Amino acid sequence: MVTGSAGFIGGHVVEALTAAGHDVVGLDLRDGLDVRDAGTLDTLLPGVDVVVHHAAKVGLGVDVSDLPAYASANVYGTAVLLAAMARHAIGRLVLASSMVVYGEGRYECAAHGPVRPGPRAVHDLERGRFDPSCPRCGEPVRCAVIGEDAPPDPRNAYATTKLAQEHLAANWARETGASAAALRYHNVYGPRMPRDTPYAGVAAIFRSELAAGRAPRVFEDGHQLRDFVHVRDVARANLAAVAAPARPGELRAWNIASGAPHTVGELARALAAGRGGPAPRVTGDYRLGDVRHIVASPERAGAELGFRAEIGFEAGMREFARS
């Protein structure tokens, strides 16, 4: 069963699973099926071997008024799902998690080695001081790749609820002897990505602005690093997780990333070039819930799942710009 089966990523996952020969049951709110409805789950789960859980409220959100909706869809919905899976003795879960659970990425200080800066101060952001500094000496730090064993540090409602999903899944796995895989997606983009919504990712927001003839508005100075991974690669990662050997009683997390980071400014320029302009505009604006840099190590997913992204940034962005 795939929850969120009509969504951006979930729809691609359903297609990949079906093409690989799996029989897929879909559950999606757009079809009137709510993962928070235990009765619906009890109807759909008999005969299911693996649940691939994508039903969620996504994006950074608008303001704190979104908190109940994030908690309801992401935390309560996952709890209801896991309880139903226990009732029906389903022992495999693949969870769509996110790199946002890390918060700010990993950094290296010349004097103090690996450090994890805290949230950026408003007065620094207002002055255009976007890069974090060493929390011990205050000197500049260098961005480094982050692995799955880094301590979580969620910085917004979405991040907090995704981490809560992982914790609930780990509790369920330990108590039932089941196996849980958490796929920590980095910045996913590609065909059928939602348009014209504040809950969409930055790639979709830029594409919507370009489609309307407006220059993409790049926050901060455009130098913030992200890892952009194509949705078809993400679907392949789900196939790999479904086929991977079970790990009874535990949750195992993997970064799902391209391994080739780019700046948000590069993203905006690539999409503008793909659609023929207009050129991006760097605004210096900021969002308090954003982090500066987050760059992943995809090595664990390569070694343990046999997954490596195949679609490069340039080719993927050319396709996405025209989709």
GROMACS .gro file of C-alpha atoms in nm:
model
  323
    1MET     CA    1   0.000   0.000   0.000
    2VAL     CA    2   0.119   0.349  -0.086
    3THR     CA    3  -0.027   0.632   0.121
    4GLY     CA    4  -0.031   0.970  -0.050
    5SER     CA    5  -0.056   0.774  -0.374
    6ALA     CA    6  -0.196   1.065  -0.578
    7GLY     CA    7   0.068   1.312  -0.462
    8PHE     CA    8   0.378   1.437  -0.640
    9ILE     CA    9   0.625   1.179  -0.509
   10GLY     CA   10   0.370   0.913  -0.419
   11GLY     CA   11   0.235   0.903  -0.773
   12HIS     CA   12   0.581   0.837  -0.916
   13VAL     CA   13   0.640   0.569  -0.652
   14VAL     CA   14   0.314   0.393  -0.748
   15GLU     CA   15   0.420   0.395  -1.113
   16ALA     CA   16   0.765   0.253  -1.033
   17LEU     CA   17   0.626  -0.020  -0.806
   18THR     CA   18   0.363  -0.119  -1.061
   19ALA     CA   19   0.620  -0.129  -1.342
   20ALA     CA   20   0.835  -0.357  -1.125
   21GLY     CA   21   0.548  -0.605  -1.091
   22HIS     CA   22   0.406  -0.514  -0.751
   23ASP     CA   23   0.031  -0.507  -0.684
   24VAL     CA   24  -0.031  -0.161  -0.537
   25VAL     CA   25  -0.319  -0.040  -0.320
   26GLY     CA   26  -0.338   0.339  -0.312
   27LEU     CA   27  -0.465   0.563  -0.032
   28ASP     CA   28  -0.492   0.938  -0.085
   29LEU     CA   29  -0.695   1.220   0.065
   30ARG     CA   30  -0.779   1.344  -0.285
   31ASP     CA   31  -0.971   1.020  -0.335
   32GLY     CA   32  -1.157   1.062  -0.006
   33LEU     CA   33  -0.931   0.816   0.178
   34ASP     CA   34  -0.774   0.957   0.493
   35VAL     CA   35  -0.480   0.787   0.664
   36ARG     CA   36  -0.624   0.916   0.993
   37ASP     CA   37  -0.936   0.701   0.946
   38ALA     CA   38  -0.880   0.366   1.119
   39GLY     CA   39  -1.185   0.216   0.950
   40THR     CA   40  -1.050   0.295   0.605
   41LEU     CA   41  -0.718   0.137   0.697
   42ASP     CA   42  -0.885  -0.177   0.829
   43THR     CA   43  -1.059  -0.210   0.492
   44LEU     CA   44  -0.746  -0.161   0.281
   45LEU     CA   45  -0.469  -0.330   0.479
   46PRO     CA   46  -0.568  -0.700   0.468
   47GLY     CA   47  -0.332  -0.872   0.225
   48VAL     CA   48  -0.077  -0.588   0.226
   49ASP     CA   49   0.287  -0.689   0.279
   50VAL     CA   50   0.460  -0.349   0.283
   51VAL     CA   51   0.336   0.006   0.347
   52VAL     CA   52   0.512   0.294   0.172
   53HIS     CA   53   0.404   0.602   0.366
   54HIS     CA   54   0.396   0.934   0.177
   55ALA     CA   55   0.074   1.088   0.307
   56ALA     CA   56   0.180   1.414   0.473
   57LYS     CA   57   0.145   1.789   0.486
   58VAL     CA   58   0.464   1.920   0.328
   59GLY     CA   59   0.660   2.243   0.289
   60LEU     CA   60   0.774   2.507   0.533
   61GLY     CA   61   0.421   2.639   0.587
   62VAL     CA   62   0.287   2.991   0.615
   63ASP     CA   63   0.293   3.066   0.989
   64VAL     CA   64   0.223   2.910   1.328
   65SER     CA   65  -0.146   2.875   1.244
   66ASP     CA   66  -0.035   2.571   1.038
   67LEU     CA   67   0.087   2.384   1.347
   68PRO     CA   68  -0.234   2.186   1.413
   69ALA     CA   69  -0.260   2.078   1.050
   70TYR     CA   70   0.102   1.955   1.043
   71ALA     CA   71   0.061   1.768   1.372
   72SER     CA   72  -0.268   1.612   1.262
   73ALA     CA   73  -0.164   1.494   0.916
   74ASN     CA   74   0.194   1.396   0.988
   75VAL     CA   75   0.209   1.285   1.351
   76TYR     CA   76  -0.145   1.167   1.429
   77GLY     CA   77  -0.188   1.021   1.079
   78THR     CA   78   0.132   0.817   1.116
   79ALA     CA   79   0.029   0.698   1.463
   80VAL     CA   80  -0.309   0.577   1.333
   81LEU     CA   81  -0.138   0.402   1.042
   82LEU     CA   82   0.117   0.223   1.260
   83ALA     CA   83  -0.150   0.107   1.503
   84ALA     CA   84  -0.349  -0.036   1.212
   85MET     CA   85  -0.039  -0.206   1.071
   86ALA     CA   86   0.015  -0.372   1.409
   87ARG     CA   87  -0.346  -0.495   1.413
   88HIS     CA   88  -0.298  -0.653   1.071
   89ALA     CA   89   0.052  -0.790   1.146
   90ILE     CA   90   0.219  -0.594   0.864
   91GLY     CA   91   0.590  -0.592   0.935
   92ARG     CA   92   0.746  -0.364   0.671
   93LEU     CA   93   0.731   0.016   0.648
   94VAL     CA   94   0.907   0.251   0.408
   95LEU     CA   95   0.868   0.605   0.541
   96ALA     CA   96   0.910   0.919   0.333
   97SER     CA   97   1.122   1.126   0.570
   98SER     CA   98   1.326   1.437   0.492
   99MET     CA   99   1.665   1.599   0.529
  100VAL     CA  100   1.489   1.875   0.726
  101VAL     CA  101   1.523   1.659   1.039
  102TYR     CA  102   1.893   1.760   1.051
  103GLY     CA  103   1.827   2.133   1.074
  104GLU     CA  104   2.144   2.321   0.983
  105GLY     CA  105   2.398   2.102   0.808
  106ARG     CA  106   2.744   1.991   0.917
  107TYR     CA  107   3.031   2.239   0.930
  108GLU     CA  108   3.404   2.238   0.995
  109CYS     CA  109   3.581   2.502   1.205
  110ALA     CA  110   3.952   2.546   1.142
  111ALA     CA  111   4.014   2.560   1.518
  112HIS     CA  112   3.748   2.327   1.660
  113GLY     CA  113   3.679   2.069   1.391
  114PRO     CA  114   3.321   1.946   1.325
  115VAL     CA  115   3.056   2.180   1.468
  116ARG     CA  116   2.677   2.215   1.449
  117PRO     CA  117   2.573   2.584   1.463
  118GLY     CA  118   2.246   2.677   1.630
  119PRO     CA  119   1.963   2.872   1.465
  120ARG     CA  120   2.076   3.189   1.292
  121ALA     CA  121   2.002   3.510   1.480
  122VAL     CA  122   1.744   3.750   1.339
  123HIS     CA  123   1.979   4.047   1.374
  124ASP     CA  124   2.240   3.867   1.162
  125LEU     CA  125   1.986   3.779   0.893
  126GLU     CA  126   1.858   4.137   0.883
  127ARG     CA  127   2.213   4.259   0.826
  128GLY     CA  128   2.273   4.012   0.544
  129ARG     CA  129   2.498   3.788   0.754
  130PHE     CA  130   2.363   3.459   0.629
  131ASP     CA  131   2.646   3.213   0.692
  132PRO     CA  132   2.662   3.057   1.038
  133SER     CA  133   2.974   3.084   1.250
  134CYS     CA  134   3.147   2.849   1.492
  135PRO     CA  135   2.938   2.825   1.811
  136ARG     CA  136   3.262   2.808   2.014
  137CYS     CA  137   3.483   3.082   1.869
  138GLY     CA  138   3.257   3.281   1.637
  139GLU     CA  139   3.488   3.237   1.338
  140PRO     CA  140   3.367   3.141   0.986
  141VAL     CA  141   3.302   2.773   0.921
  142ARG     CA  142   3.315   2.555   0.609
  143CYS     CA  143   3.014   2.351   0.493
  144ALA     CA  144   3.067   1.973   0.496
  145VAL     CA  145   2.854   1.668   0.410
  146ILE     CA  146   2.615   1.532   0.671
  147GLY     CA  147   2.558   1.164   0.737
  148GLU     CA  148   2.260   0.981   0.879
  149ASP     CA  149   2.408   0.952   1.228
  150ALA     CA  150   2.415   1.330   1.281
  151PRO     CA  151   2.196   1.443   1.572
  152PRO     CA  152   1.857   1.576   1.456
  153ASP     CA  153   1.784   1.946   1.504
  154PRO     CA  154   1.450   2.036   1.337
  155ARG     CA  155   1.393   2.408   1.278
  156ASN     CA  156   1.026   2.433   1.169
  157ALA     CA  157   0.690   2.258   1.207
  158TYR     CA  158   0.735   2.035   0.905
  159ALA     CA  159   1.079   1.923   1.021
  160THR     CA  160   0.956   1.855   1.374
  161THR     CA  161   0.669   1.641   1.251
  162LYS     CA  162   0.890   1.443   1.010
  163LEU     CA  163   1.123   1.362   1.297
  164ALA     CA  164   0.821   1.262   1.507
  165GLN     CA  165   0.722   1.022   1.227
  166GLU     CA  166   1.065   0.859   1.248
  167HIS     CA  167   1.041   0.825   1.625
  168LEU     CA  168   0.694   0.671   1.606
  169ALA     CA  169   0.811   0.429   1.337
  170ALA     CA  170   1.110   0.332   1.551
  171ASN     CA  171   0.879   0.272   1.852
  172TRP     CA  172   0.650   0.057   1.636
  173ALA     CA  173   0.942  -0.145   1.497
  174ARG     CA  174   1.089  -0.216   1.841
  175GLU     CA  175   0.757  -0.313   1.998
  176THR     CA  176   0.638  -0.536   1.712
  177GLY     CA  177   0.964  -0.672   1.573
  178ALA     CA  178   0.887  -0.502   1.243
  179SER     CA  179   1.126  -0.333   0.999
  180ALA     CA  180   1.117   0.041   0.920
  181ALA     CA  181   1.314   0.226   0.652
  182ALA     CA  182   1.328   0.607   0.669
  183LEU     CA  183   1.421   0.765   0.336
  184ARG     CA  184   1.546   1.115   0.410
  185TYR     CA  185   1.472   1.293   0.084
  186HIS     CA  186   1.673   1.599  -0.001
  187ASN     CA  187   1.524   1.863  -0.236
  188VAL     CA  188   1.302   1.658  -0.469
  189TYR     CA  189   1.195   1.807  -0.803
  190GLY     CA  190   1.054   1.686  -1.133
  191PRO     CA  191   0.738   1.637  -1.341
  192ARG     CA  192   0.401   1.688  -1.170
  193MET     CA  193   0.551   1.894  -0.889
  194PRO     CA  194   0.275   2.114  -0.739
  195ARG     CA  195   0.237   2.468  -0.873
  196ASP     CA  196   0.135   2.800  -0.719
  197THR     CA  197   0.127   2.696  -0.354
  198PRO     CA  198   0.326   2.829  -0.056
  199TYR     CA  199   0.376   2.467   0.054
  200ALA     CA  200   0.571   2.371  -0.259
  201GLY     CA  201   0.947   2.338  -0.277
  202VAL     CA  202   1.172   2.615  -0.402
  203ALA     CA  203   1.208   2.459  -0.748
  204ALA     CA  204   0.830   2.463  -0.798
  205ILE     CA  205   0.802   2.820  -0.669
  206PHE     CA  206   1.069   2.940  -0.915
  207ARG     CA  207   0.904   2.756  -1.203
  208SER     CA  208   0.564   2.910  -1.121
  209GLU     CA  209   0.716   3.259  -1.118
  210LEU     CA  210   0.880   3.198  -1.455
  211ALA     CA  211   0.558   3.060  -1.603
  212ALA     CA  212   0.386   3.383  -1.500
  213GLY     CA  213   0.660   3.589  -1.668
  214ARG     CA  214   0.813   3.699  -1.338
  215ALA     CA  215   1.176   3.679  -1.234
  216PRO     CA  216   1.239   3.411  -0.967
  217ARG     CA  217   1.291   3.580  -0.629
  218VAL     CA  218   1.600   3.428  -0.470
  219PHE     CA  219   1.618   3.471  -0.093
  220GLU     CA  220   1.934   3.558   0.100
  221ASP     CA  221   2.229   3.592  -0.139
  222GLY     CA  222   2.152   3.280  -0.345
  223HIS     CA  223   2.462   3.098  -0.224
  224GLN     CA  224   2.281   2.858   0.011
  225LEU     CA  225   2.364   2.498  -0.081
  226ARG     CA  226   2.111   2.220  -0.135
  227ASP     CA  227   2.108   1.876  -0.296
  228PHE     CA  228   1.845   1.854  -0.571
  229VAL     CA  229   1.734   1.498  -0.651
  230HIS     CA  230   1.497   1.402  -0.932
  231VAL     CA  231   1.164   1.243  -0.841
  232ARG     CA  232   1.225   0.942  -1.067
  233ASP     CA  233   1.545   0.872  -0.875
  234VAL     CA  234   1.346   0.902  -0.552
  235ALA     CA  235   1.097   0.647  -0.685
  236ARG     CA  236   1.388   0.413  -0.758
  237ALA     CA  237   1.506   0.457  -0.399
  238ASN     CA  238   1.164   0.343  -0.278
  239LEU     CA  239   1.189   0.031  -0.496
  240ALA     CA  240   1.528  -0.042  -0.344
  241ALA     CA  241   1.397   0.004   0.011
  242VAL     CA  242   1.101  -0.228  -0.053
  243ALA     CA  243   1.339  -0.495  -0.184
  244ALA     CA  244   1.607  -0.452   0.084
  245PRO     CA  245   1.654  -0.719   0.352
  246ALA     CA  246   1.433  -0.661   0.657
  247ARG     CA  247   1.588  -0.530   0.977
  248PRO     CA  248   1.354  -0.668   1.245
  249GLY     CA  249   1.298  -0.444   1.544
  250GLU     CA  250   1.469  -0.133   1.410
  251LEU     CA  251   1.441   0.177   1.196
  252ARG     CA  252   1.724   0.243   0.951
  253ALA     CA  253   1.761   0.586   0.786
  254TRP     CA  254   1.917   0.670   0.449
  255ASN     CA  255   1.991   1.000   0.278
  256ILE     CA  256   1.828   1.003  -0.066
  257ALA     CA  257   2.030   1.262  -0.253
  258SER     CA  258   2.222   1.318  -0.573
  259GLY     CA  259   2.555   1.370  -0.400
  260ALA     CA  260   2.617   1.677  -0.620
  261PRO     CA  261   2.505   1.994  -0.438
  262HIS     CA  262   2.414   2.322  -0.609
  263THR     CA  263   2.322   2.665  -0.479
  264VAL     CA  264   1.969   2.801  -0.484
  265GLY     CA  265   2.098   3.072  -0.717
  266GLU     CA  266   2.222   2.806  -0.960
  267LEU     CA  267   1.879   2.642  -0.945
  268ALA     CA  268   1.707   2.969  -1.033
  269ARG     CA  269   1.946   3.040  -1.321
  270ALA     CA  270   1.909   2.687  -1.462
  271LEU     CA  271   1.529   2.711  -1.460
  272ALA     CA  272   1.531   3.061  -1.608
  273ALA     CA  273   1.761   2.944  -1.887
  274GLY     CA  274   1.540   2.643  -1.951
  275ARG     CA  275   1.232   2.861  -1.995
  276GLY     CA  276   1.405   3.153  -2.167
  277GLY     CA  277   1.403   3.397  -1.875
  278PRO     CA  278   1.350   3.635  -1.708
  279ALA     CA  279   1.673   3.628  -1.507
  280PRO     CA  280   1.648   3.563  -1.132
  281ARG     CA  281   1.647   3.850  -0.884
  282VAL     CA  282   1.840   3.811  -0.556
  283THR     CA  283   1.634   3.984  -0.286
  284GLY     CA  284   1.825   3.946   0.040
  285ASP     CA  285   1.497   3.843   0.206
  286TYR     CA  286   1.494   3.544   0.439
  287ARG     CA  287   1.263   3.296   0.610
  288LEU     CA  288   1.336   3.229   0.975
  289GLY     CA  289   1.270   2.855   0.940
  290ASP     CA  290   1.524   2.809   0.660
  291VAL     CA  291   1.873   2.673   0.713
  292ARG     CA  292   2.181   2.799   0.531
  293HIS     CA  293   2.347   2.487   0.391
  294ILE     CA  294   2.249   2.120   0.396
  295VAL     CA  295   2.463   1.883   0.190
  296ALA     CA  296   2.418   1.507   0.220
  297SER     CA  297   2.638   1.203   0.203
  298PRO     CA  298   2.460   0.941  -0.013
  299GLU     CA  299   2.717   0.673   0.067
  300ARG     CA  300   2.507   0.466   0.308
  301ALA     CA  301   2.221   0.436   0.056
  302GLY     CA  302   2.471   0.331  -0.209
  303ALA     CA  303   2.633   0.067   0.010
  304GLU     CA  304   2.321  -0.074   0.178
  305LEU     CA  305   2.043  -0.019  -0.078
  306GLY     CA  306   2.245  -0.018  -0.398
  307PHE     CA  307   2.086   0.319  -0.476
  308ARG     CA  308   2.263   0.600  -0.657
  309ALA     CA  309   2.093   0.889  -0.833
  310GLU     CA  310   2.114   0.869  -1.212
  311ILE     CA  311   1.959   1.194  -1.338
  312GLY     CA  312   2.205   1.484  -1.345
  313PHE     CA  313   2.125   1.841  -1.244
  314GLU     CA  314   2.151   1.999  -1.589
  315ALA     CA  315   1.939   1.739  -1.771
  316GLY     CA  316   1.685   1.722  -1.490
  317MET     CA  317   1.642   2.097  -1.472
  318ARG     CA  318   1.600   2.129  -1.849
  319GLU     CA  319   1.318   1.877  -1.835
  320PHE     CA  320   1.160   2.031  -1.525
  321ALA     CA  321   1.172   2.384  -1.665
  322ARG     CA  322   0.954   2.278  -1.957
  323SER     CA  323   0.717   2.051  -1.763
   0.00000   0.00000   0.00000
